[in-house]
XYZ file of C-alpha atoms in Angstrom:
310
model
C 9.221 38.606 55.850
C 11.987 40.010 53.557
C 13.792 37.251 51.652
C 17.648 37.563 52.665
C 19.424 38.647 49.750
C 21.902 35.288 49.566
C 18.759 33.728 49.390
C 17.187 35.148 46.688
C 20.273 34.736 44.584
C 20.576 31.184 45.276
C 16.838 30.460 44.267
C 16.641 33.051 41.156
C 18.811 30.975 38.511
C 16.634 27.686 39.717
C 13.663 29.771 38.524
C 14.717 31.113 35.188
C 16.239 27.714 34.821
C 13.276 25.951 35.173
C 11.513 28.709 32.783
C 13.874 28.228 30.229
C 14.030 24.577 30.155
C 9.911 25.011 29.898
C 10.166 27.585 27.163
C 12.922 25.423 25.103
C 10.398 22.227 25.865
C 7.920 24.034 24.202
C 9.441 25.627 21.575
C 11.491 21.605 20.462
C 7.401 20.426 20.295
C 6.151 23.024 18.363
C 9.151 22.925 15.988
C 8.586 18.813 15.354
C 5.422 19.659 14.072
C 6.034 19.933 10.169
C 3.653 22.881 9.061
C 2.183 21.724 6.070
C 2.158 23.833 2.766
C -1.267 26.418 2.079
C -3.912 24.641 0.630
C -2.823 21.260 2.563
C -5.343 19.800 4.628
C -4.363 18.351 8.312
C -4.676 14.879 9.005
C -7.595 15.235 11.066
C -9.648 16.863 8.453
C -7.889 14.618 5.726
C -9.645 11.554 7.191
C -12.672 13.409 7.952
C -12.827 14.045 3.836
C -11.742 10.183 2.897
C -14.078 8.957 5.215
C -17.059 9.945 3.089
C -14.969 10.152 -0.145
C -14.622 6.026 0.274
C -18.904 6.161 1.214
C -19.345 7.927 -1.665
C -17.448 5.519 -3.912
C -19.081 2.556 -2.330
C -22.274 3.510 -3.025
C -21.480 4.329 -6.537
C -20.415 0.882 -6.671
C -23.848 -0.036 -6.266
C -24.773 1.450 -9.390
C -24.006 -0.257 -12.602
C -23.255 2.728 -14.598
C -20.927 2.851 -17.548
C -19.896 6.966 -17.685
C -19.370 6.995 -14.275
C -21.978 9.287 -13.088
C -22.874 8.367 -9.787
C -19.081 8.133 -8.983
C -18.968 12.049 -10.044
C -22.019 12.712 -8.287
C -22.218 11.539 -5.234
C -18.406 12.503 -4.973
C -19.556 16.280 -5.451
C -21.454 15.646 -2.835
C -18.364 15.187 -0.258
C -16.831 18.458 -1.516
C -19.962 20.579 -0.931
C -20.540 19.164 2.443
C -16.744 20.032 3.177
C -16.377 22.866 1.809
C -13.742 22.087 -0.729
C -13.092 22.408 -4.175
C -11.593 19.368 -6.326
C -8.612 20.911 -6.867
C -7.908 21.564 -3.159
C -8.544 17.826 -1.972
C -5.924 16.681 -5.360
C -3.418 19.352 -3.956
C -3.809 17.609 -0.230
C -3.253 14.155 -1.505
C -0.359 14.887 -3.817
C 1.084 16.412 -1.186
C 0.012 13.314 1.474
C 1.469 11.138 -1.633
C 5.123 12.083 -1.429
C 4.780 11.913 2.304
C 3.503 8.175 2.599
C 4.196 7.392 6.230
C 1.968 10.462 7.172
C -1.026 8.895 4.819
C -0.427 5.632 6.530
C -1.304 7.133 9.567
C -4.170 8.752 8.539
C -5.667 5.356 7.220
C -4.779 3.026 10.110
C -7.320 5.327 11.830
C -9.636 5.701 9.116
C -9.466 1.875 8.669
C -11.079 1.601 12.697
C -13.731 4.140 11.334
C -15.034 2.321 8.349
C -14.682 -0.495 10.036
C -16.707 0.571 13.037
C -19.542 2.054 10.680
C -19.732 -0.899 8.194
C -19.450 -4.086 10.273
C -20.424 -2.906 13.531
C -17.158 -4.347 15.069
C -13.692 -2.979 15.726
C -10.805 -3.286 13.441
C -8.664 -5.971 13.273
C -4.718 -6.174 11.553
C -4.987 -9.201 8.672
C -4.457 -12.609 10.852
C -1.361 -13.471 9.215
C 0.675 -10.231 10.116
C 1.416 -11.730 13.312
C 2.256 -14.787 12.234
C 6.165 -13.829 11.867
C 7.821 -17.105 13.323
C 8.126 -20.280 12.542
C 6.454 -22.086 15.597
C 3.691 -23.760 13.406
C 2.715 -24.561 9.433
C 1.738 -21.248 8.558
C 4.525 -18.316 8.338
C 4.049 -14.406 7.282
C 7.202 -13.714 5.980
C 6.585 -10.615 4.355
C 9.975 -8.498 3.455
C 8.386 -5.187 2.563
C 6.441 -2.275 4.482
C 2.581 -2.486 5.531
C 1.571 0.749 3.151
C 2.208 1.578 -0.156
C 1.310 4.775 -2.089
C 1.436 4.164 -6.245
C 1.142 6.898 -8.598
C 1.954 7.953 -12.085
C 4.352 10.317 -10.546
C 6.404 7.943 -8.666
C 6.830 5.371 -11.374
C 3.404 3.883 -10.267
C 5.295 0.661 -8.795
C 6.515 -1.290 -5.584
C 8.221 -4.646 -5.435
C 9.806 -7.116 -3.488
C 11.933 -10.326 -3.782
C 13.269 -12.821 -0.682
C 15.691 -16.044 -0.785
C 13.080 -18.761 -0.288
C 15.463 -21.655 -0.062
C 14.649 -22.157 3.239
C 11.531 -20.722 4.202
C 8.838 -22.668 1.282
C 9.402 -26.654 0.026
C 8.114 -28.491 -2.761
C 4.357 -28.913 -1.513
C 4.140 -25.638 0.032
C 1.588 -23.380 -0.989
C 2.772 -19.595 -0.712
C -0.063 -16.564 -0.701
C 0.513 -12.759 -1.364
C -2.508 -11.293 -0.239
C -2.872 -7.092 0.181
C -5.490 -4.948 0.286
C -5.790 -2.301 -2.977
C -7.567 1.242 -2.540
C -8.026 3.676 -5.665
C -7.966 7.264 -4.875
C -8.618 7.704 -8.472
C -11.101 10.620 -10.326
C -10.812 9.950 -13.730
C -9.714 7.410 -16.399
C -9.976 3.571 -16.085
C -8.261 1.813 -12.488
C -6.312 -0.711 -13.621
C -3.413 -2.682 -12.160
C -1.600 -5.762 -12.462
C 0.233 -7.801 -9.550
C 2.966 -10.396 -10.053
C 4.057 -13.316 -8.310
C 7.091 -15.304 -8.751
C 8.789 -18.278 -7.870
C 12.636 -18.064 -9.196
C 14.029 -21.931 -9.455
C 17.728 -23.542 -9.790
C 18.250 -23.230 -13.841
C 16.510 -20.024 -13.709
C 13.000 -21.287 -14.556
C 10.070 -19.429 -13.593
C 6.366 -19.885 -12.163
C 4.472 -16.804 -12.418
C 1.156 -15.882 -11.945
C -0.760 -13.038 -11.965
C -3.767 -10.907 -11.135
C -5.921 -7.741 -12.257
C -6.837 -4.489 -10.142
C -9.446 -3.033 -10.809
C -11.277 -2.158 -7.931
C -10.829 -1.898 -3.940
C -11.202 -5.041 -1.567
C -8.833 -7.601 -0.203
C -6.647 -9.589 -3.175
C -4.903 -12.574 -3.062
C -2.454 -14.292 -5.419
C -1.993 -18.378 -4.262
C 0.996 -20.854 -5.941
C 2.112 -24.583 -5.314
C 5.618 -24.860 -5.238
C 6.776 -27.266 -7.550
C 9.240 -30.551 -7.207
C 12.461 -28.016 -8.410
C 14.733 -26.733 -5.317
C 12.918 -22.830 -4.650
C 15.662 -20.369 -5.089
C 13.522 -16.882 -3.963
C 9.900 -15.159 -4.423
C 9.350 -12.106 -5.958
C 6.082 -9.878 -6.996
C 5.515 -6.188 -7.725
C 2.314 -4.341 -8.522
C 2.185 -1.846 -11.213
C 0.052 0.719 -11.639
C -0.785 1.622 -15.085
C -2.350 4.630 -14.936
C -0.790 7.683 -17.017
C -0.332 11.249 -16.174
C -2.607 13.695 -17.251
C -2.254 16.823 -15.106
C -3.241 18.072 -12.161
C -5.203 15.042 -11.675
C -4.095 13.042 -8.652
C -4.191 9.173 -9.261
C -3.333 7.007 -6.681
C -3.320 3.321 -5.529
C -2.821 2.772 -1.618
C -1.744 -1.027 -1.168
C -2.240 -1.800 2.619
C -1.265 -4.735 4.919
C 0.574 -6.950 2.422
C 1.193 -10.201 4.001
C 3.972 -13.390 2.188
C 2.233 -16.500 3.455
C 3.587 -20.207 3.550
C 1.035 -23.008 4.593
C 3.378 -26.053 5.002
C 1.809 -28.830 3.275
C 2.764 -31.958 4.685
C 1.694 -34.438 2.575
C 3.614 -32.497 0.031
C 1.215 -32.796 -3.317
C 2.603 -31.240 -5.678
C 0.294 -28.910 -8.040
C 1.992 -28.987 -11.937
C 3.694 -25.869 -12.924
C 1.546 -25.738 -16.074
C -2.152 -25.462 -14.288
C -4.283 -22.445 -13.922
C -2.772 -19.160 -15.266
C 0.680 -19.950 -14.365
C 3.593 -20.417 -16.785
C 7.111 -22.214 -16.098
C 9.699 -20.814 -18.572
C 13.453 -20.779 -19.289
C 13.627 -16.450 -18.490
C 13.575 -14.537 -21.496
C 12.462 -17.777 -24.130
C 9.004 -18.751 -23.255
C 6.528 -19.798 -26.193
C 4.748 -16.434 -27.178
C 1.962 -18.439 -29.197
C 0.259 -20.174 -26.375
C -0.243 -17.260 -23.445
C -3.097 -14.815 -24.371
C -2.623 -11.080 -24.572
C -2.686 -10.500 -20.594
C 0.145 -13.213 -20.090
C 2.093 -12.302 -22.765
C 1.606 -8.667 -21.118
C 2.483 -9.933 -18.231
C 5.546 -11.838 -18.742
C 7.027 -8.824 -20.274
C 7.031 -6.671 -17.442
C 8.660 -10.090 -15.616
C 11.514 -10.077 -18.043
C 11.491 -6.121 -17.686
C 11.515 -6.601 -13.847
C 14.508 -9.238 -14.326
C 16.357 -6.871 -16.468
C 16.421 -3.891 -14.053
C 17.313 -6.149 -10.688
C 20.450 -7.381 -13.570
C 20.795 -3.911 -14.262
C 21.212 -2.527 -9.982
C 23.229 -5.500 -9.604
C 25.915 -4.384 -12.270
């Protein structure tokens, strides 16, 4: 039966409508999809690589070997069973390093696959994350993001500071704890992370801890009898460029933990590795090397925030 010609041009511009609303559809999808530079491996095949790249490095680990040739090794390994060359995987992850919240991605699934081939189990998020309210003792009050990419290139740094003046009270202990990983082929892996606690009369508790390898960290501090003003921390990075060489430190899950102490004991300032100072006149002839290290990149840390605020 012929179609009446009314019809037909009532129902035609529903159809090319519907085709061009398809075509437009699929064209917006394809277009969100950032095409990644030549030489630039895809997620998928990025965490195929890392997966085995972070096997290889564990079982170096296993080695005690002081030039580093098992690392080398059974890394060379990963690229001949992928196919690729050193240089392409450092051109994929300095490209993955200015574009941290697609590398997050890539590990929060990678995390579920180590996890999976390691323990047995499925992954689990660090127990404090969700512990963002104050319904009970313990509180994750965490300011900052939940990944991290450091590198020579980007100043090899990321910090933090909150107003603690109501959150943490004498007796309260207060944890940083974050999870370091080194994507790192040559030269030594070294890092230092910083905790603070900024008092009235600007005195400050610091204290302090090295990176040097991967694997949950933690940095734990008493606060003291003097009224807590704000927290602060930053890890640095001190590795130095040297070329095409891509060295990075991923910090993941970072969690800023009170445990409310009730019976309120209170830890002196002076104990453990910590110092309590007037800022910018503590005693040089007491700290060793690391703290005196130490407290200057707290005084250079002080300076800058001075610095922003002017």
């Amino acid at each position: 039966m012929q179609v009446p010609y009314t019809l037909r041009r009532n129902l035609l511009p529903t159809w090319l409508k519907a085709l061009t609303m398809t075509g437009i559809l699929v064209f917006s999808l394809t277009a969100c999809k950032k095409k990644l530079p030549d030489g630039v491996l895809d997620q998928g095949k990025l965490q195929e690589v890392l997966y085995d790249y972070h096997m290889a490095q564990a079982l170096a680990q296993t080695h005690h070997d002081s030039l580093a040739y098992y690392e080398w090794y059974y890394t060379e390994m990963v690229w001949q069973k992928h196919h690729l060359t050193e240089q392409e995987f450092q051109t994929t992850m300095a490209y993955y390093a200015r574009n941290a919240e697609l590398l997050a991605k890539v590990y929060a699934k990678l995390d579920e696959q180590l996890a999976e081939a390691t323990a047995g189990g499925v992954h689990e998020t660090n127990i404090y994350e969700r512990m963002t309210t104050a319904a009970g003792d313990t509180l994750n009050f965490w300011p900052g993001k939940s990944f991290y990419v450091l590198s020579p290139e980007t100043g090899g740094r990321m910090e933090f500071q909150i107003a603690a003046d109501t959150i943490a009270h004498s007796g309260d202990q207060i944890m940083w704890e974050f999870e370091p990983r080194w994507i790192y082929r040559e030269g030594a892996k070294e890092a230092v992370a910083v905790l603070a606690l900024h008092y009235e009369g600007d005195s400050v508790l610091t204290q302090y801890v090295n990176i040097y390898g991967s694997g949950r960290q933690s940095i734990r501090m008493t606060a003291g009898e003097l009224p807590l003003r704000s927290i602060s921390g930053f890890i640095y990075q001190q590795g130095k460029r040297d070329g095409g060489s891509v060295k990075l430190l991923l910090i993941q899950s970072p969690v800023l933990v009170r445990f409310r102490n009730k019976a309120h004991p209170i830890t002196s300032p002076t104990e453990g590795d910590s110092t309590i100072h007037e800022a910018g006149n503590a005693p040089t002839n007491l700290r060793t090397p690391e703290q005196r290290i130490r407290d200057s990149l707290l005084r250079l840390d002080t300076l800058q925030r001075k610095r922003r605020v002017m």
